[in-house]
Amino acid sequence: MATRPIATTRSATGIPTGRLAVWWVIASEIVIFGGVLGSYLMHRLGHPEWEHQSVHTNTWIGAFNTLVLLTSSLCAVLAHNAAELKNGKKAANFLLLTCVGGLTFLTVKGFEWTHEIQSGFTMQSNMFWSFYYTAAGLHGLHVLAGVIIMLIVAADARKNQELQRVENIGIYWHFVDIVWVFLFPLLYIAK
Amino acid sequence: MSAEAHAAGHAAGHHEEGWFHKYFWSTDHKMIGMQYLFTGMAMALIGGFTVYVFRMQLAFPGVSVPGFGRVTASDYNALVTTHGSVMIFWVAMPVLIAALGNFLIPLMIGCDDMVFPRLNRLSYQLFLLSALILIGSFFVQGGAFGGAWTAYPPLSAKGVYNLTPQGASLWLVAVALEFVAFLLGGINFVTTVMNSRAPGMKMFDVPIVVWMIVVASIVFMASVGPLVAGAVMLLFDQNFGTGFYDPAKGGDPVLWQHLFWFFGHPEVYVVLLPAVGIVAEVITVFSRKKLFGYKTVLYTAIGTGVLSFFVWAHHQFIAGIDPRMANIFSVTTLLISIPVAEMMFVYIATLYGGSIRLKVPMLWSLAFIGEFLVGGVTGIFLGASGSDIYFHDTYFVLAHFHYTFFPIAFIAVFSAVTYWFPKMFGRMMNETFGKIHFWGTIIPFNFIFIPLFILGVRGDHRRIYDYTNFPDLMKPGMQDLRVLATVSLVTLLAFQFIFLANFFYSLVKGPKASANPWQANTLEWVAASPPPHGNFPEGLPTVYRGPYEYNHPDRPQEDYWPQNVAS
Amino acid sequence: MSDTSHPAPAGTAAAAEGHAHVDHTQAYVKIWGLLVVLLVISVAGPFLGIRWVTLITAFGIALVKAYMVAKHFMHIDLERKWILYLMATMLALMAVMVGGVSPDVMQHQGRNWTNEAAKAAVEKGLKEAPAEHTEHGAAPAHGEGH
C-alpha cells in the first residue's frame, strides 16, 4: 500500500486536506438529502390527507432519538476537544461514546419501525410511509457509516495517531445530526 | 508497464499472480487513470456495437443484422437504452474526467499523486463494478433494460411495461454505483487541485484543462444528489411496491423527470467542460500562442456551470409542465448559449495569428470547434419552447445532441489521446494513420447526422424501431436518408479500427518519445515519458509563470517557456 | 473560489493549524444544554394547538439548532468564508430545485391542466376518519423489504 504522498501534506488553501475533503463530502450530501427531503416536502404539502398517516408517528420516540443524537454530537465535539489537547485516549473514548449514541439511535429506530410495521404501516401502505422509511432509512445508513468510520478513527486515535481525523469525522457526524434535526419536525412534529 | 495487458479490466489473468495483484491494487494515479481509459475504450466497443445493430435495423428493417440477428422491438429498445447509457456514463465520463483527470492533474500541478490514493483506487473499483453490473444486465431474464437512458416511470418502474424488470433494476444499481464512484473521485480531484499545487502555482497558473475538470467535478457533485435520491425511490418502486412515481398510489411521474433532468442538464456541461479544456491545451501548443483570455475562459466556464442548474426543464417542455415555467426555462436556456459561444470565440482568437502546426491532435481540436458549433446553434431551436413543441422527441433533437456529444466524447478525446499518448506510454503514435483516422471519422460523422436533422424536421420520431409502419414517414427519399446515415455510420466504425491498430501497435512498437515532444509549457512535459512512480524523482517542480507563455518576447531563444524554468 | 491571497509557497497542514488549544468542554456542554431546551420547546409546541406556533417551534427551532451545531460544534465560523458560501450555495440549489419542481408536483392543477389522480387521492384520504386504521389497513406486506 502506498505511503502518504507529498500531495496529501500540502495545503495551498491553508485548510488541511482531510478536513477540506470532508466539507466537500458534506456539500454533496446536502444535495442528496435535499433531494429526498425536497421531494417529500412537495408531496406532503400537496397531500394534506397524509396527516391521517403521519399522526401515527411516535413523537416521544422521535424526541428521544433527537436527544440521543444531540448528545452524541456533544461527545463528538468533546472528542475533537481532547484531540486538540493531544489526549488521544480521551478522544477515542469520546468517539466510542458517540458510537454508542449512534447505535442507540439505530436500535431505537429498529424497535420503532418494527412496531409500526406490525401495526400495518408498511412502506407500501401509503406514500407518507414510503417517504418516511426511505428518508429515515437513508439517514440511518449514514449514521451506520459514520459509526463504522468513527470506530476506525478511534482505534488510531487511541494510539495518538492521525488525531486530525477526529475533527473530520466529527464534522461528518454533526452533519448527520443536522439532517435529523430537520427530519424530526418533518416526520414527527409538524405532521 | 505493459498497459495493453489490462485492457477492459476483465482480461483473463494469464500471468503470474504477483503481476496481476500489483496492477489491480495499484494506487498510482497514472495506473488508475489508464485503467479508466481502457475500461472506457472497452465500453465504447459496446456502445459502438449497439448503434451499429440498431441503425442497421432502421436502414434495413426486418433484415437480420450480421453479428446480431433479427432485431425485435424489444431488442431495439434495449439497444438504444444501452447505447445512450454506456456512451454517457461509461465512456464519456470515465475517459474525459476520470482517466484524464487522474492521469493529468497531479502531473500538471506538480505533485506526486492524488491526495487520497486509496480512495482513488476504491473509486475505480466501484466504477468497474458498475460496468460489470451493467454488462451482467445483458444476460438476465428479459435482457438489458429497455426503458431509455432517461428511464421515465411508469415505463421504467413497471416490468409489465418495460418487459425487462431484472435488467431495469440492475441498470439502476449500475448507474447509482457509477455516481458514487464519480462522487468519490470528484472529491479527490477538487481537494488535490485546491491544496497540492506546486509552490508558485497560483490559481491563475493552473492549466485550463485542470480547472475545467475541477469545475466539472463540482457541478457533478452539486447536481447528482437529487437523482441519487430519485434513483433510490425508483428502485423501491421497481422492487418494493412503493408508489413514488405512481399517481394511483399518490406519487407523480413528473417528479422523476425533474429529478433526472436537474442532474441531466448539468451533466452535459460536466462532460463538455473537460472537452473544452482539452481543446484549450492543444490549440495553444499547436499554434504556439498564448490563450487569448485565460480569465475569460475560466470565468465563463464557472458561469456556464452555475447557469446549467437553471435550464433543466427544457427537456420537459411538452411533458405537461407549467407553461410559465417553460417561459423561464426558455430564457435561461437561450442565455446559456452565450458563455459557451464566448469560449469558442476566445479559441478562435487564440488561433488567429498563431504559428499553426497541423499535427493530429490539432486537427481533432479544430474539428471540435467546428462540429460543436453546429451542435450549439441547433440547440437554439430546441431551447425555445415554441419550436421545441414541434422538435421534441424527433431526430432533430438526436442530431443536435450528437453534434455536441460526439465532439465531446470522441473528437476531444481523440485530441487528448493523440496529444498525451507520448506522455502516458513513452511512445509516439503514427501521424499518417492518425490523419487517415481523423478524416475517416469526421467526414462520415457529418453524413450520419445531417440526414438525421432532415429526417427530424420531416417528422421522424425517436425510439421507433421500424418506420415502414408509418406511411407518413416513408415518403420518397426518407428511407434513403436513413440508409445514408447507416452506411456512413458503418464507415465511421470501420475507421475506428485504424485508431485501435495505431494505438496498440504504437504502444509496443512506436518510436520512443522524449519528455516533451510537442514543446509544451505545462508541467506534465517536465516528467519523463512515461513518468515514474512519484512523477518527479529529481524533485517536485516550482512554478514561475502561467501555462501559456508561448513566443514570449522575454525569451527569444525558444518559442515556449515551460512553467518550471526559472528564467 | 478565486483565492490569490496566499503567498507563493504552499504551506503544510501542520503549519496551517498551529495554535495553543484551550479546553472548551464547559462551552460545549452549555451549548448542548441549550439544544436540549430547544428540543423540549419544539416538542411542546404542538400542544398549544395553534398551527403557526407549531410551525415556528418545529422548523424555526430546527433552523436555530442547525445553526448552533454548525457554528459551535462544526466551527464553520472559524473556517474560511468560502466553505460557508459553498454550503449556502448547495442549499440555494435545493431551493431552486424545489422552486422549479413544485408547480408540477406540489400543485395539482394549473392553468390548463389538472392532476386527476392526485386530486382523487387527496379527496379520498380526507374523507377517511383520522386516528383510525389507515385506509389500506394492514397492507398485504410483501415478504422482503423493510
mmCIF file with all atom_site columns, N, CA and C in Angstrom, chain A residues 24-73:
data_model
loop_
_atom_site.group_PDB
_atom_site.id
_atom_site.type_symbol
_atom_site.label_atom_id
_atom_site.label_alt_id
_atom_site.label_comp_id
_atom_site.label_asym_id
_atom_site.label_entity_id
_atom_site.label_seq_id
_atom_site.pdbx_PDB_ins_code
_atom_site.Cartn_x
_atom_site.Cartn_y
_atom_site.Cartn_z
_atom_site.occupancy
_atom_site.B_iso_or_equiv
_atom_site.pdbx_formal_charge
_atom_site.auth_seq_id
_atom_site.auth_comp_id
_atom_site.auth_asym_id
_atom_site.auth_atom_id
_atom_site.pdbx_PDB_model_num
ATOM 1   N N  . TRP A 1 24 ? -16.285 18.880 1.355  1.00 0.00 ? 24 TRP A N  1
ATOM 2   C CA . TRP A 1 24 ? -16.830 18.567 0.038  1.00 0.00 ? 24 TRP A CA 1
ATOM 3   C C  . TRP A 1 24 ? -17.817 17.407 0.134  1.00 0.00 ? 24 TRP A C  1
ATOM 4   N N  . VAL A 1 25 ? -17.520 16.449 0.989  1.00 0.00 ? 25 VAL A N  1
ATOM 5   C CA . VAL A 1 25 ? -18.462 15.347 1.184  1.00 0.00 ? 25 VAL A CA 1
ATOM 6   C C  . VAL A 1 25 ? -19.788 15.897 1.689  1.00 0.00 ? 25 VAL A C  1
ATOM 7   N N  . ILE A 1 26 ? -19.708 16.795 2.665  1.00 0.00 ? 26 ILE A N  1
ATOM 8   C CA . ILE A 1 26 ? -20.925 17.383 3.220  1.00 0.00 ? 26 ILE A CA 1
ATOM 9   C C  . ILE A 1 26 ? -21.708 18.114 2.126  1.00 0.00 ? 26 ILE A C  1
ATOM 10  N N  . ALA A 1 27 ? -20.970 18.855 1.292  1.00 0.00 ? 27 ALA A N  1
ATOM 11  C CA . ALA A 1 27 ? -21.641 19.589 0.218  1.00 0.00 ? 27 ALA A CA 1
ATOM 12  C C  . ALA A 1 27 ? -22.443 18.633 -0.663 1.00 0.00 ? 27 ALA A C  1
ATOM 13  N N  . SER A 1 28 ? -21.839 17.505 -1.014 1.00 0.00 ? 28 SER A N  1
ATOM 14  C CA . SER A 1 28 ? -22.568 16.575 -1.881 1.00 0.00 ? 28 SER A CA 1
ATOM 15  C C  . SER A 1 28 ? -23.702 15.894 -1.130 1.00 0.00 ? 28 SER A C  1
ATOM 16  N N  . GLU A 1 29 ? -23.551 15.707 0.171  1.00 0.00 ? 29 GLU A N  1
ATOM 17  C CA . GLU A 1 29 ? -24.637 15.090 0.932  1.00 0.00 ? 29 GLU A CA 1
ATOM 18  C C  . GLU A 1 29 ? -25.812 16.041 1.113  1.00 0.00 ? 29 GLU A C  1
ATOM 19  N N  . ILE A 1 30 ? -25.525 17.338 1.152  1.00 0.00 ? 30 ILE A N  1
ATOM 20  C CA . ILE A 1 30 ? -26.625 18.302 1.286  1.00 0.00 ? 30 ILE A CA 1
ATOM 21  C C  . ILE A 1 30 ? -27.588 18.139 0.126  1.00 0.00 ? 30 ILE A C  1
ATOM 22  N N  . VAL A 1 31 ? -27.048 17.951 -1.080 1.00 0.00 ? 31 VAL A N  1
ATOM 23  C CA . VAL A 1 31 ? -27.947 17.841 -2.217 1.00 0.00 ? 31 VAL A CA 1
ATOM 24  C C  . VAL A 1 31 ? -28.626 16.475 -2.280 1.00 0.00 ? 31 VAL A C  1
ATOM 25  N N  . ILE A 1 32 ? -27.977 15.453 -1.728 1.00 0.00 ? 32 ILE A N  1
ATOM 26  C CA . ILE A 1 32 ? -28.655 14.158 -1.723 1.00 0.00 ? 32 ILE A CA 1
ATOM 27  C C  . ILE A 1 32 ? -29.858 14.210 -0.778 1.00 0.00 ? 32 ILE A C  1
ATOM 28  N N  . PHE A 1 33 ? -29.591 14.633 0.458  1.00 0.00 ? 33 PHE A N  1
ATOM 29  C CA . PHE A 1 33 ? -30.707 14.729 1.401  1.00 0.00 ? 33 PHE A CA 1
ATOM 30  C C  . PHE A 1 33 ? -31.695 15.796 0.989  1.00 0.00 ? 33 PHE A C  1
ATOM 31  N N  . GLY A 1 34 ? -31.161 16.858 0.365  1.00 0.00 ? 34 GLY A N  1
ATOM 32  C CA . GLY A 1 34 ? -32.058 17.896 -0.133 1.00 0.00 ? 34 GLY A CA 1
ATOM 33  C C  . GLY A 1 34 ? -33.034 17.331 -1.140 1.00 0.00 ? 34 GLY A C  1
ATOM 34  N N  . GLY A 1 35 ? -32.540 16.430 -1.978 1.00 0.00 ? 35 GLY A N  1
ATOM 35  C CA . GLY A 1 35 ? -33.413 15.808 -2.970 1.00 0.00 ? 35 GLY A CA 1
ATOM 36  C C  . GLY A 1 35 ? -34.523 15.008 -2.313 1.00 0.00 ? 35 GLY A C  1
ATOM 37  N N  . VAL A 1 36 ? -34.140 14.195 -1.314 1.00 0.00 ? 36 VAL A N  1
ATOM 38  C CA . VAL A 1 36 ? -35.157 13.374 -0.651 1.00 0.00 ? 36 VAL A CA 1
ATOM 39  C C  . VAL A 1 36 ? -36.147 14.249 0.104  1.00 0.00 ? 36 VAL A C  1
ATOM 40  N N  . LEU A 1 37 ? -35.596 15.156 0.925  1.00 0.00 ? 37 LEU A N  1
ATOM 41  C CA . LEU A 1 37 ? -36.472 15.967 1.764  1.00 0.00 ? 37 LEU A CA 1
ATOM 42  C C  . LEU A 1 37 ? -37.313 16.923 0.926  1.00 0.00 ? 37 LEU A C  1
ATOM 43  N N  . GLY A 1 38 ? -36.692 17.477 -0.141 1.00 0.00 ? 38 GLY A N  1
ATOM 44  C CA . GLY A 1 38 ? -37.449 18.366 -1.019 1.00 0.00 ? 38 GLY A CA 1
ATOM 45  C C  . GLY A 1 38 ? -38.610 17.639 -1.673 1.00 0.00 ? 38 GLY A C  1
ATOM 46  N N  . SER A 1 39 ? -38.336 16.426 -2.163 1.00 0.00 ? 39 SER A N  1
ATOM 47  C CA . SER A 1 39 ? -39.409 15.646 -2.787 1.00 0.00 ? 39 SER A CA 1
ATOM 48  C C  . SER A 1 39 ? -40.512 15.364 -1.777 1.00 0.00 ? 39 SER A C  1
ATOM 49  N N  . TYR A 1 40 ? -40.093 14.986 -0.558 1.00 0.00 ? 40 TYR A N  1
ATOM 50  C CA . TYR A 1 40 ? -41.096 14.710 0.469  1.00 0.00 ? 40 TYR A CA 1
ATOM 51  C C  . TYR A 1 40 ? -41.936 15.951 0.748  1.00 0.00 ? 40 TYR A C  1
ATOM 52  N N  . LEU A 1 41 ? -41.247 17.075 0.913  1.00 0.00 ? 41 LEU A N  1
ATOM 53  C CA . LEU A 1 41 ? -41.941 18.310 1.276  1.00 0.00 ? 41 LEU A CA 1
ATOM 54  C C  . LEU A 1 41 ? -42.994 18.672 0.235  1.00 0.00 ? 41 LEU A C  1
ATOM 55  N N  . MET A 1 42 ? -42.613 18.583 -1.042 1.00 0.00 ? 42 MET A N  1
ATOM 56  C CA . MET A 1 42 ? -43.558 18.952 -2.100 1.00 0.00 ? 42 MET A CA 1
ATOM 57  C C  . MET A 1 42 ? -44.780 18.045 -2.076 1.00 0.00 ? 42 MET A C  1
ATOM 58  N N  . HIS A 1 43 ? -44.539 16.759 -1.898 1.00 0.00 ? 43 HIS A N  1
ATOM 59  C CA . HIS A 1 43 ? -45.671 15.835 -1.853 1.00 0.00 ? 43 HIS A CA 1
ATOM 60  C C  . HIS A 1 43 ? -46.522 16.078 -0.621 1.00 0.00 ? 43 HIS A C  1
ATOM 61  N N  . ARG A 1 44 ? -45.870 16.298 0.485  1.00 0.00 ? 44 ARG A N  1
ATOM 62  C CA . ARG A 1 44 ? -46.615 16.461 1.745  1.00 0.00 ? 44 ARG A CA 1
ATOM 63  C C  . ARG A 1 44 ? -47.503 17.683 1.696  1.00 0.00 ? 44 ARG A C  1
ATOM 64  N N  . LEU A 1 45 ? -46.957 18.763 1.114  1.00 0.00 ? 45 LEU A N  1
ATOM 65  C CA . LEU A 1 45 ? -47.755 19.981 1.036  1.00 0.00 ? 45 LEU A CA 1
ATOM 66  C C  . LEU A 1 45 ? -48.924 19.815 0.070  1.00 0.00 ? 45 LEU A C  1
ATOM 67  N N  . GLY A 1 46 ? -48.741 18.931 -0.899 1.00 0.00 ? 46 GLY A N  1
ATOM 68  C CA . GLY A 1 46 ? -49.823 18.725 -1.859 1.00 0.00 ? 46 GLY A CA 1
ATOM 69  C C  . GLY A 1 46 ? -50.823 17.677 -1.424 1.00 0.00 ? 46 GLY A C  1
ATOM 70  N N  . HIS A 1 47 ? -50.493 16.960 -0.366 1.00 0.00 ? 47 HIS A N  1
ATOM 71  C CA . HIS A 1 47 ? -51.374 15.874 0.089  1.00 0.00 ? 47 HIS A CA 1
ATOM 72  C C  . HIS A 1 47 ? -51.730 16.059 1.555  1.00 0.00 ? 47 HIS A C  1
ATOM 73  N N  . PRO A 1 48 ? -52.631 16.967 1.834  1.00 0.00 ? 48 PRO A N  1
ATOM 74  C CA . PRO A 1 48 ? -52.993 17.204 3.237  1.00 0.00 ? 48 PRO A CA 1
ATOM 75  C C  . PRO A 1 48 ? -53.558 15.966 3.914  1.00 0.00 ? 48 PRO A C  1
ATOM 76  N N  . GLU A 1 49 ? -54.076 15.022 3.130  1.00 0.00 ? 49 GLU A N  1
ATOM 77  C CA . GLU A 1 49 ? -54.681 13.844 3.761  1.00 0.00 ? 49 GLU A CA 1
ATOM 78  C C  . GLU A 1 49 ? -53.636 12.925 4.397  1.00 0.00 ? 49 GLU A C  1
ATOM 79  N N  . TRP A 1 50 ? -52.355 13.212 4.124  1.00 0.00 ? 50 TRP A N  1
ATOM 80  C CA . TRP A 1 50 ? -51.325 12.383 4.750  1.00 0.00 ? 50 TRP A CA 1
ATOM 81  C C  . TRP A 1 50 ? -51.278 12.588 6.261  1.00 0.00 ? 50 TRP A C  1
ATOM 82  N N  . GLU A 1 51 ? -51.920 13.634 6.753  1.00 0.00 ? 51 GLU A N  1
ATOM 83  C CA . GLU A 1 51 ? -51.846 13.846 8.198  1.00 0.00 ? 51 GLU A CA 1
ATOM 84  C C  . GLU A 1 51 ? -52.555 12.712 8.942  1.00 0.00 ? 51 GLU A C  1
ATOM 85  N N  . HIS A 1 52 ? -53.448 12.016 8.235  1.00 0.00 ? 52 HIS A N  1
ATOM 86  C CA . HIS A 1 52 ? -54.080 10.872 8.885  1.00 0.00 ? 52 HIS A CA 1
ATOM 87  C C  . HIS A 1 52 ? -53.093 9.733  9.085  1.00 0.00 ? 52 HIS A C  1
ATOM 88  N N  . GLN A 1 53 ? -52.045 9.754  8.271  1.00 0.00 ? 53 GLN A N  1
ATOM 89  C CA . GLN A 1 53 ? -50.999 8.738  8.425  1.00 0.00 ? 53 GLN A CA 1
ATOM 90  C C  . GLN A 1 53 ? -49.952 9.206  9.425  1.00 0.00 ? 53 GLN A C  1
ATOM 91  N N  . SER A 1 54 ? -49.531 10.471 9.201  1.00 0.00 ? 54 SER A N  1
ATOM 92  C CA . SER A 1 54 ? -48.385 10.951 9.977  1.00 0.00 ? 54 SER A CA 1
ATOM 93  C C  . SER A 1 54 ? -48.709 11.077 11.454 1.00 0.00 ? 54 SER A C  1
ATOM 94  N N  . VAL A 1 55 ? -49.993 11.131 11.779 1.00 0.00 ? 55 VAL A N  1
ATOM 95  C CA . VAL A 1 55 ? -50.342 11.221 13.196 1.00 0.00 ? 55 VAL A CA 1
ATOM 96  C C  . VAL A 1 55 ? -49.866 9.987  13.956 1.00 0.00 ? 55 VAL A C  1
ATOM 97  N N  . HIS A 1 56 ? -49.586 8.924  13.202 1.00 0.00 ? 56 HIS A N  1
ATOM 98  C CA . HIS A 1 56 ? -49.186 7.676  13.853 1.00 0.00 ? 56 HIS A CA 1
ATOM 99  C C  . HIS A 1 56 ? -47.708 7.565  14.150 1.00 0.00 ? 56 HIS A C  1
ATOM 100 N N  . THR A 1 57 ? -46.928 8.591  13.764 1.00 0.00 ? 57 THR A N  1
ATOM 101 C CA . THR A 1 57 ? -45.517 8.516  14.161 1.00 0.00 ? 57 THR A CA 1
ATOM 102 C C  . THR A 1 57 ? -45.420 8.887  15.631 1.00 0.00 ? 57 THR A C  1
ATOM 103 N N  . ASN A 1 58 ? -44.491 8.257  16.294 1.00 0.00 ? 58 ASN A N  1
ATOM 104 C CA . ASN A 1 58 ? -44.383 8.410  17.741 1.00 0.00 ? 58 ASN A CA 1
ATOM 105 C C  . ASN A 1 58 ? -43.452 9.558  18.108 1.00 0.00 ? 58 ASN A C  1
ATOM 106 N N  . THR A 1 59 ? -44.058 10.682 18.480 1.00 0.00 ? 59 THR A N  1
ATOM 107 C CA . THR A 1 59 ? -43.267 11.882 18.737 1.00 0.00 ? 59 THR A CA 1
ATOM 108 C C  . THR A 1 59 ? -42.267 11.686 19.870 1.00 0.00 ? 59 THR A C  1
ATOM 109 N N  . TRP A 1 60 ? -42.645 10.893 20.871 1.00 0.00 ? 60 TRP A N  1
ATOM 110 C CA . TRP A 1 60 ? -41.738 10.715 22.016 1.00 0.00 ? 60 TRP A CA 1
ATOM 111 C C  . TRP A 1 60 ? -40.484 9.952  21.619 1.00 0.00 ? 60 TRP A C  1
ATOM 112 N N  . ILE A 1 61 ? -40.687 8.914  20.794 1.00 0.00 ? 61 ILE A N  1
ATOM 113 C CA . ILE A 1 61 ? -39.524 8.163  20.324 1.00 0.00 ? 61 ILE A CA 1
ATOM 114 C C  . ILE A 1 61 ? -38.647 9.068  19.470 1.00 0.00 ? 61 ILE A C  1
ATOM 115 N N  . GLY A 1 62 ? -39.290 9.849  18.614 1.00 0.00 ? 62 GLY A N  1
ATOM 116 C CA . GLY A 1 62 ? -38.532 10.776 17.777 1.00 0.00 ? 62 GLY A CA 1
ATOM 117 C C  . GLY A 1 62 ? -37.749 11.763 18.616 1.00 0.00 ? 62 GLY A C  1
ATOM 118 N N  . ALA A 1 63 ? -38.398 12.286 19.645 1.00 0.00 ? 63 ALA A N  1
ATOM 119 C CA . ALA A 1 63 ? -37.731 13.253 20.509 1.00 0.00 ? 63 ALA A CA 1
ATOM 120 C C  . ALA A 1 63 ? -36.572 12.602 21.249 1.00 0.00 ? 63 ALA A C  1
ATOM 121 N N  . PHE A 1 64 ? -36.805 11.386 21.723 1.00 0.00 ? 64 PHE A N  1
ATOM 122 C CA . PHE A 1 64 ? -35.724 10.684 22.420 1.00 0.00 ? 64 PHE A CA 1
ATOM 123 C C  . PHE A 1 64 ? -34.534 10.490 21.500 1.00 0.00 ? 64 PHE A C  1
ATOM 124 N N  . ASN A 1 65 ? -34.828 10.055 20.280 1.00 0.00 ? 65 ASN A N  1
ATOM 125 C CA . ASN A 1 65 ? -33.740 9.854  19.323 1.00 0.00 ? 65 ASN A CA 1
ATOM 126 C C  . ASN A 1 65 ? -33.024 11.153 19.014 1.00 0.00 ? 65 ASN A C  1
ATOM 127 N N  . THR A 1 66 ? -33.779 12.249 18.988 1.00 0.00 ? 66 THR A N  1
ATOM 128 C CA . THR A 1 66 ? -33.144 13.544 18.756 1.00 0.00 ? 66 THR A CA 1
ATOM 129 C C  . THR A 1 66 ? -32.195 13.852 19.905 1.00 0.00 ? 66 THR A C  1
ATOM 130 N N  . LEU A 1 67 ? -32.665 13.592 21.120 1.00 0.00 ? 67 LEU A N  1
ATOM 131 C CA . LEU A 1 67 ? -31.816 13.814 22.293 1.00 0.00 ? 67 LEU A CA 1
ATOM 132 C C  . LEU A 1 67 ? -30.553 12.964 22.209 1.00 0.00 ? 67 LEU A C  1
ATOM 133 N N  . VAL A 1 68 ? -30.740 11.714 21.803 1.00 0.00 ? 68 VAL A N  1
ATOM 134 C CA . VAL A 1 68 ? -29.583 10.807 21.682 1.00 0.00 ? 68 VAL A CA 1
ATOM 135 C C  . VAL A 1 68 ? -28.568 11.368 20.688 1.00 0.00 ? 68 VAL A C  1
ATOM 136 N N  . LEU A 1 69 ? -29.064 11.819 19.529 1.00 0.00 ? 69 LEU A N  1
ATOM 137 C CA . LEU A 1 69 ? -28.127 12.316 18.520 1.00 0.00 ? 69 LEU A CA 1
ATOM 138 C C  . LEU A 1 69 ? -27.459 13.616 18.962 1.00 0.00 ? 69 LEU A C  1
ATOM 139 N N  . LEU A 1 70 ? -28.216 14.490 19.621 1.00 0.00 ? 70 LEU A N  1
ATOM 140 C CA . LEU A 1 70 ? -27.611 15.734 20.092 1.00 0.00 ? 70 LEU A CA 1
ATOM 141 C C  . LEU A 1 70 ? -26.507 15.432 21.097 1.00 0.00 ? 70 LEU A C  1
ATOM 142 N N  . THR A 1 71 ? -26.797 14.471 21.983 1.00 0.00 ? 71 THR A N  1
ATOM 143 C CA . THR A 1 71 ? -25.782 14.111 22.975 1.00 0.00 ? 71 THR A CA 1
ATOM 144 C C  . THR A 1 71 ? -24.565 13.490 22.298 1.00 0.00 ? 71 THR A C  1
ATOM 145 N N  . SER A 1 72 ? -24.824 12.673 21.292 1.00 0.00 ? 72 SER A N  1
ATOM 146 C CA . SER A 1 72 ? -23.690 12.066 20.603 1.00 0.00 ? 72 SER A CA 1
ATOM 147 C C  . SER A 1 72 ? -22.866 13.130 19.897 1.00 0.00 ? 72 SER A C  1
ATOM 148 N N  . SER A 1 73 ? -23.529 14.184 19.408 1.00 0.00 ? 73 SER A N  1
ATOM 149 C CA . SER A 1 73 ? -22.776 15.286 18.796 1.00 0.00 ? 73 SER A CA 1
ATOM 150 C C  . SER A 1 73 ? -21.916 15.967 19.844 1.00 0.00 ? 73 SER A C  1
#
